[in-house]
PDB file of C-alpha atoms in Angstrom:
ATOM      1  CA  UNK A   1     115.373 117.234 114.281  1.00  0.00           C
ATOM      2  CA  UNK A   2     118.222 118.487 115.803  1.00  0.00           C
ATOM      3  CA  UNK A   3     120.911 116.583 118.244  1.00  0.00           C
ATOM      4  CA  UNK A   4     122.832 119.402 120.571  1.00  0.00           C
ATOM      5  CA  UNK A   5     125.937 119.115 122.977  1.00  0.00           C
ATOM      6  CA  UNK A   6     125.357 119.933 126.431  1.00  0.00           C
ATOM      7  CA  UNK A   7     128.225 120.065 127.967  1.00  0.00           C
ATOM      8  CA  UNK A   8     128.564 120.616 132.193  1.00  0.00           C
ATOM      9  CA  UNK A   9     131.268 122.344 134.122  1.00  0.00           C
ATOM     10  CA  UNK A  10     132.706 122.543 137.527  1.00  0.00           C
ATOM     11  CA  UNK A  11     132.334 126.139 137.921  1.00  0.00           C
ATOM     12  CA  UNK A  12     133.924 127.619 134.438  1.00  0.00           C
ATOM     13  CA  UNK A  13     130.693 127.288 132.140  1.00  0.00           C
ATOM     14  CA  UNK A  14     130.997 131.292 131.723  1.00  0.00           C
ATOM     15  CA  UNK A  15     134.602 131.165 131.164  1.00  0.00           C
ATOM     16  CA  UNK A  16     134.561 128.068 128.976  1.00  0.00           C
ATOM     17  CA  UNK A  17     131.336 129.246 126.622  1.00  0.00           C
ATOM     18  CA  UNK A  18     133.238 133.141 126.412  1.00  0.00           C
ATOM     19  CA  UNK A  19     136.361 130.818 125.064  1.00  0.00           C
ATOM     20  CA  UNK A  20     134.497 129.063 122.674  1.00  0.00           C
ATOM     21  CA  UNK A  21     132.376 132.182 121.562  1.00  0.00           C
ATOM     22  CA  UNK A  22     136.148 133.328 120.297  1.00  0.00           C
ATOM     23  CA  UNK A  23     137.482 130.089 118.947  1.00  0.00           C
ATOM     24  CA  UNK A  24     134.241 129.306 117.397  1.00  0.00           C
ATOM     25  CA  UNK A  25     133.049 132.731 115.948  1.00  0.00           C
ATOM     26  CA  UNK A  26     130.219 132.019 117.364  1.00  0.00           C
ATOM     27  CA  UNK A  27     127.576 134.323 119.521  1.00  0.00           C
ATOM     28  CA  UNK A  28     126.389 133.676 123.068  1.00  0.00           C
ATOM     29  CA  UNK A  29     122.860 134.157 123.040  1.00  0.00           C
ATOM     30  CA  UNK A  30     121.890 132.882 126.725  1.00  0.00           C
ATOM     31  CA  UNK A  31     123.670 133.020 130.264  1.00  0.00           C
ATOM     32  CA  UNK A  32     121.457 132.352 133.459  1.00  0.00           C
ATOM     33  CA  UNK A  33     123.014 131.655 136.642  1.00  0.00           C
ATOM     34  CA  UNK A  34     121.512 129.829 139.765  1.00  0.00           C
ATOM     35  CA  UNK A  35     121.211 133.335 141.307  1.00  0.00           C
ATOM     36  CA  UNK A  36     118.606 134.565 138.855  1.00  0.00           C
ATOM     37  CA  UNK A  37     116.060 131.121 139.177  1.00  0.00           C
ATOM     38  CA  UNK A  38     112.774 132.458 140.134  1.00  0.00           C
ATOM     39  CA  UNK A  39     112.397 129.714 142.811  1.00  0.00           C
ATOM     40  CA  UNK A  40     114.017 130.198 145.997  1.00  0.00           C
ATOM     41  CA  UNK A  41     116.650 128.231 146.744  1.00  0.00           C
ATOM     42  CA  UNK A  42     119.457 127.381 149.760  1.00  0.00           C
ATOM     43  CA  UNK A  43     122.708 128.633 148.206  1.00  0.00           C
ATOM     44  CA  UNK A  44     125.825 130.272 149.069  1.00  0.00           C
ATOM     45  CA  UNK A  45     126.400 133.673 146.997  1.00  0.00           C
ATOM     46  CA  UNK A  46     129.092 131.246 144.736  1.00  0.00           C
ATOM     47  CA  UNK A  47     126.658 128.472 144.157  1.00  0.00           C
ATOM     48  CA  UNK A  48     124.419 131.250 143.116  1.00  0.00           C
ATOM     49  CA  UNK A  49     126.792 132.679 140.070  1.00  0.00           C
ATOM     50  CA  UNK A  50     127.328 129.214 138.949  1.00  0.00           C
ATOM     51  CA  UNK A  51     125.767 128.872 135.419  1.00  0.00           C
ATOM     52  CA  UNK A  52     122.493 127.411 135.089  1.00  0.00           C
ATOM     53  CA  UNK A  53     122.036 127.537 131.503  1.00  0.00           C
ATOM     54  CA  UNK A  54     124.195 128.590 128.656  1.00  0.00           C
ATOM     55  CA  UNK A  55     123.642 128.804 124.785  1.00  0.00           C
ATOM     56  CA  UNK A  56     126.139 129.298 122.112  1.00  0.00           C
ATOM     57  CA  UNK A  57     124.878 129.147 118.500  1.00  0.00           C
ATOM     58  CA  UNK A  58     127.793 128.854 115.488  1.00  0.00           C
ATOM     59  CA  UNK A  59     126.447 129.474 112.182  1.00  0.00           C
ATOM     60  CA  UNK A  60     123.470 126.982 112.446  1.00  0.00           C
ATOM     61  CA  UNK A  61     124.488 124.810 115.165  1.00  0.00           C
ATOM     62  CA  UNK A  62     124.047 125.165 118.429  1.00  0.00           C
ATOM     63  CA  UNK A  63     126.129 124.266 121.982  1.00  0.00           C
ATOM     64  CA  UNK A  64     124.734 124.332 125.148  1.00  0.00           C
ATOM     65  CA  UNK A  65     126.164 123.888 128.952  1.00  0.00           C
ATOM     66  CA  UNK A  66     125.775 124.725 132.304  1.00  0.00           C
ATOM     67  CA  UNK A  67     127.732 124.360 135.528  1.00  0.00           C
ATOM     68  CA  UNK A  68     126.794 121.180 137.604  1.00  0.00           C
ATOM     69  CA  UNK A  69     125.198 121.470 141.281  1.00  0.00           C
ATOM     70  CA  UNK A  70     127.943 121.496 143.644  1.00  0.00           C
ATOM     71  CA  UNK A  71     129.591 118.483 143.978  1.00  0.00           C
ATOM     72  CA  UNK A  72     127.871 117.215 141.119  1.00  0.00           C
ATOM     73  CA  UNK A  73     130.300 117.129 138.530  1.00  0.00           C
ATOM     74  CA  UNK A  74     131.409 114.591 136.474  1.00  0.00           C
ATOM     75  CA  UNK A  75     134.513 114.709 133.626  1.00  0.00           C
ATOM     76  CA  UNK A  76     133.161 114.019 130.402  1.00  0.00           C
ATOM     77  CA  UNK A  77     134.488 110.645 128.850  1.00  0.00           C
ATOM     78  CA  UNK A  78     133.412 108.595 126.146  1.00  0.00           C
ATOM     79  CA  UNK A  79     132.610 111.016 123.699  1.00  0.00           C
ATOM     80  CA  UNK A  80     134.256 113.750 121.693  1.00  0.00           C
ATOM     81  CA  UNK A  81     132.090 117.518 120.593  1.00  0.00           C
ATOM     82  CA  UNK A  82     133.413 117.293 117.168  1.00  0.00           C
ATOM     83  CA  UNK A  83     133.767 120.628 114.698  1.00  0.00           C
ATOM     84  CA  UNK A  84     133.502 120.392 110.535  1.00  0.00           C
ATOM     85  CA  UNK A  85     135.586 123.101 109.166  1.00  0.00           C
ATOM     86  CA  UNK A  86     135.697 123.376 105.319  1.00  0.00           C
ATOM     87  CA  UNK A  87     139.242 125.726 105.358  1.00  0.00           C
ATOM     88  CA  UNK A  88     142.169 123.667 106.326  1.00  0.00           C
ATOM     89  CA  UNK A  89     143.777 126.935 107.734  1.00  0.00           C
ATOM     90  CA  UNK A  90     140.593 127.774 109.619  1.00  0.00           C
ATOM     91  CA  UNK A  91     140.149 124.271 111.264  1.00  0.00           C
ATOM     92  CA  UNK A  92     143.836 124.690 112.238  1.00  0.00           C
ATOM     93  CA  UNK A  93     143.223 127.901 113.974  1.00  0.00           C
ATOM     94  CA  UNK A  94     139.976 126.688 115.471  1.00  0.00           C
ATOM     95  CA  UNK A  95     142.134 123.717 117.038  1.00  0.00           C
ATOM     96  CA  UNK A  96     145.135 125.679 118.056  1.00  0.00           C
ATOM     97  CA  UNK A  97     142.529 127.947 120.314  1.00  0.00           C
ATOM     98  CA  UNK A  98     140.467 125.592 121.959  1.00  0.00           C
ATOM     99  CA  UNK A  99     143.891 123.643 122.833  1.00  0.00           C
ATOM    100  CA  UNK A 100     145.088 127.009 124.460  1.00  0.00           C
ATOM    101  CA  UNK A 101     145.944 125.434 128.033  1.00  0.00           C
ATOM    102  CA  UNK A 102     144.645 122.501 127.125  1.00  0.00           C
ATOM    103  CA  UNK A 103     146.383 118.935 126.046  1.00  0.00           C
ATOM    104  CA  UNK A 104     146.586 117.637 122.639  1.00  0.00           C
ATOM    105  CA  UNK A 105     145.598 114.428 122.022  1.00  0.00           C
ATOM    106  CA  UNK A 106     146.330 113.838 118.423  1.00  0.00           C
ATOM    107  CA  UNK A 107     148.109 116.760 116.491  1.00  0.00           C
ATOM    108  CA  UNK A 108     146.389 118.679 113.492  1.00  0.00           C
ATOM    109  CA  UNK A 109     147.619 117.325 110.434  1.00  0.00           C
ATOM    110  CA  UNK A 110     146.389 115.822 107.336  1.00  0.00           C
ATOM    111  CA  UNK A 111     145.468 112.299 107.171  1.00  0.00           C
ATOM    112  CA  UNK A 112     144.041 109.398 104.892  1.00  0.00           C
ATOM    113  CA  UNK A 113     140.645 111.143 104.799  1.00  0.00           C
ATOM    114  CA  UNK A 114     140.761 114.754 106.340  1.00  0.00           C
ATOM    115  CA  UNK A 115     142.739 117.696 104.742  1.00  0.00           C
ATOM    116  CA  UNK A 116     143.606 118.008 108.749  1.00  0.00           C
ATOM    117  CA  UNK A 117     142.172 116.156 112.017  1.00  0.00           C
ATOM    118  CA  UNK A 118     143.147 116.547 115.304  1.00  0.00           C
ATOM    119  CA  UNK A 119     142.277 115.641 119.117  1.00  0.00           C
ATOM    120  CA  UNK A 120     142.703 117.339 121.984  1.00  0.00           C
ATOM    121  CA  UNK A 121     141.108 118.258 125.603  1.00  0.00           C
ATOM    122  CA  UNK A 122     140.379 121.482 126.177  1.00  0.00           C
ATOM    123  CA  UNK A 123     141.730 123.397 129.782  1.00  0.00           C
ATOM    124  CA  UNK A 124     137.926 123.133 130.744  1.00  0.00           C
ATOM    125  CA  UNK A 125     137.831 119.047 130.435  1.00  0.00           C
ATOM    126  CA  UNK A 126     135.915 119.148 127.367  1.00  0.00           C
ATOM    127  CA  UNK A 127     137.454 116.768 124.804  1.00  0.00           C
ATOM    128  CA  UNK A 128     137.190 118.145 121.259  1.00  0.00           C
ATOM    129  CA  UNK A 129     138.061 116.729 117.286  1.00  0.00           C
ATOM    130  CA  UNK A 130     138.613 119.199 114.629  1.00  0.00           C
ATOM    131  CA  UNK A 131     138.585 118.068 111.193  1.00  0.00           C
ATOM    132  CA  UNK A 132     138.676 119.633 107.702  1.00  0.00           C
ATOM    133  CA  UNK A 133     137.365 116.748 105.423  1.00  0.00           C
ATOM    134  CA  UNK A 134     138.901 115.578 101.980  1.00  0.00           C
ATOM    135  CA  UNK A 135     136.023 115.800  99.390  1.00  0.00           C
ATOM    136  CA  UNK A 136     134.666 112.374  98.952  1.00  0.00           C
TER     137      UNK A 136
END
């Protein structure tokens, strides 16, 4: 079994996953907007290149998103997408680009039991921990 993010956006799902795809190293392996549905729909040429379905795989993990319906959206709250680095300096750069534009919660540094840890929302609304662990 395997538990997956899905993350929704307000119109930036194509931005946000290209963003991650950098910070992440990871590959985007699925786009799909509205506009390419194969059942008709009412929409305005914008609703149409809103993203319907996007898939971003990272080593053996996997994030997904899309862009809500219009009007649809909600802020995420209540939860954090969290990412393991094992390289203290790789965590660190992984955190300094997906705070690009963004606000930092909780700086990067080391605590108690991480090598470095750090909170922070990204400029898409997506709140994010990075955290290099301390061996056990």
């Amino acid at each position: 079994m395997k538990i997956n993010p899905y993350l929704n956006f307000d119109g930036q799902c194509e931005e946000a996953f290209k963003h991650y795809e950098r910070c992440l190293g990871g590959k985007i392996v699925a786009m799909m907007d509205y506009g390419s549905a194969p059942m008709p729909c009412d929409m305005t040429p914008d609703q149409k290149k809103r993203i319907m379905h996007a898939r971003l795989i990272v080593d053996d993990q996997v994030l997904m998103g899309s862009d809500a319906p219009q009007g649809r959206y909600e802020r995420p709250q209540g939860l954090y997408v969290t990412v393991g680095i094992s390289d203290v300096n790789e965590a660190r750069k992984a955190f300094e680009s997906l705070g690009e534009g963004g606000t930092v919660v909780m700086p990067f540094e080391p605590t108690f039991f991480a090598e470095g840890f750090g909170m922070l929302t990204d400029r898409f609304g997506t709140p994010w921990m990075v955290v290099c662990e301390k061996p056990m």
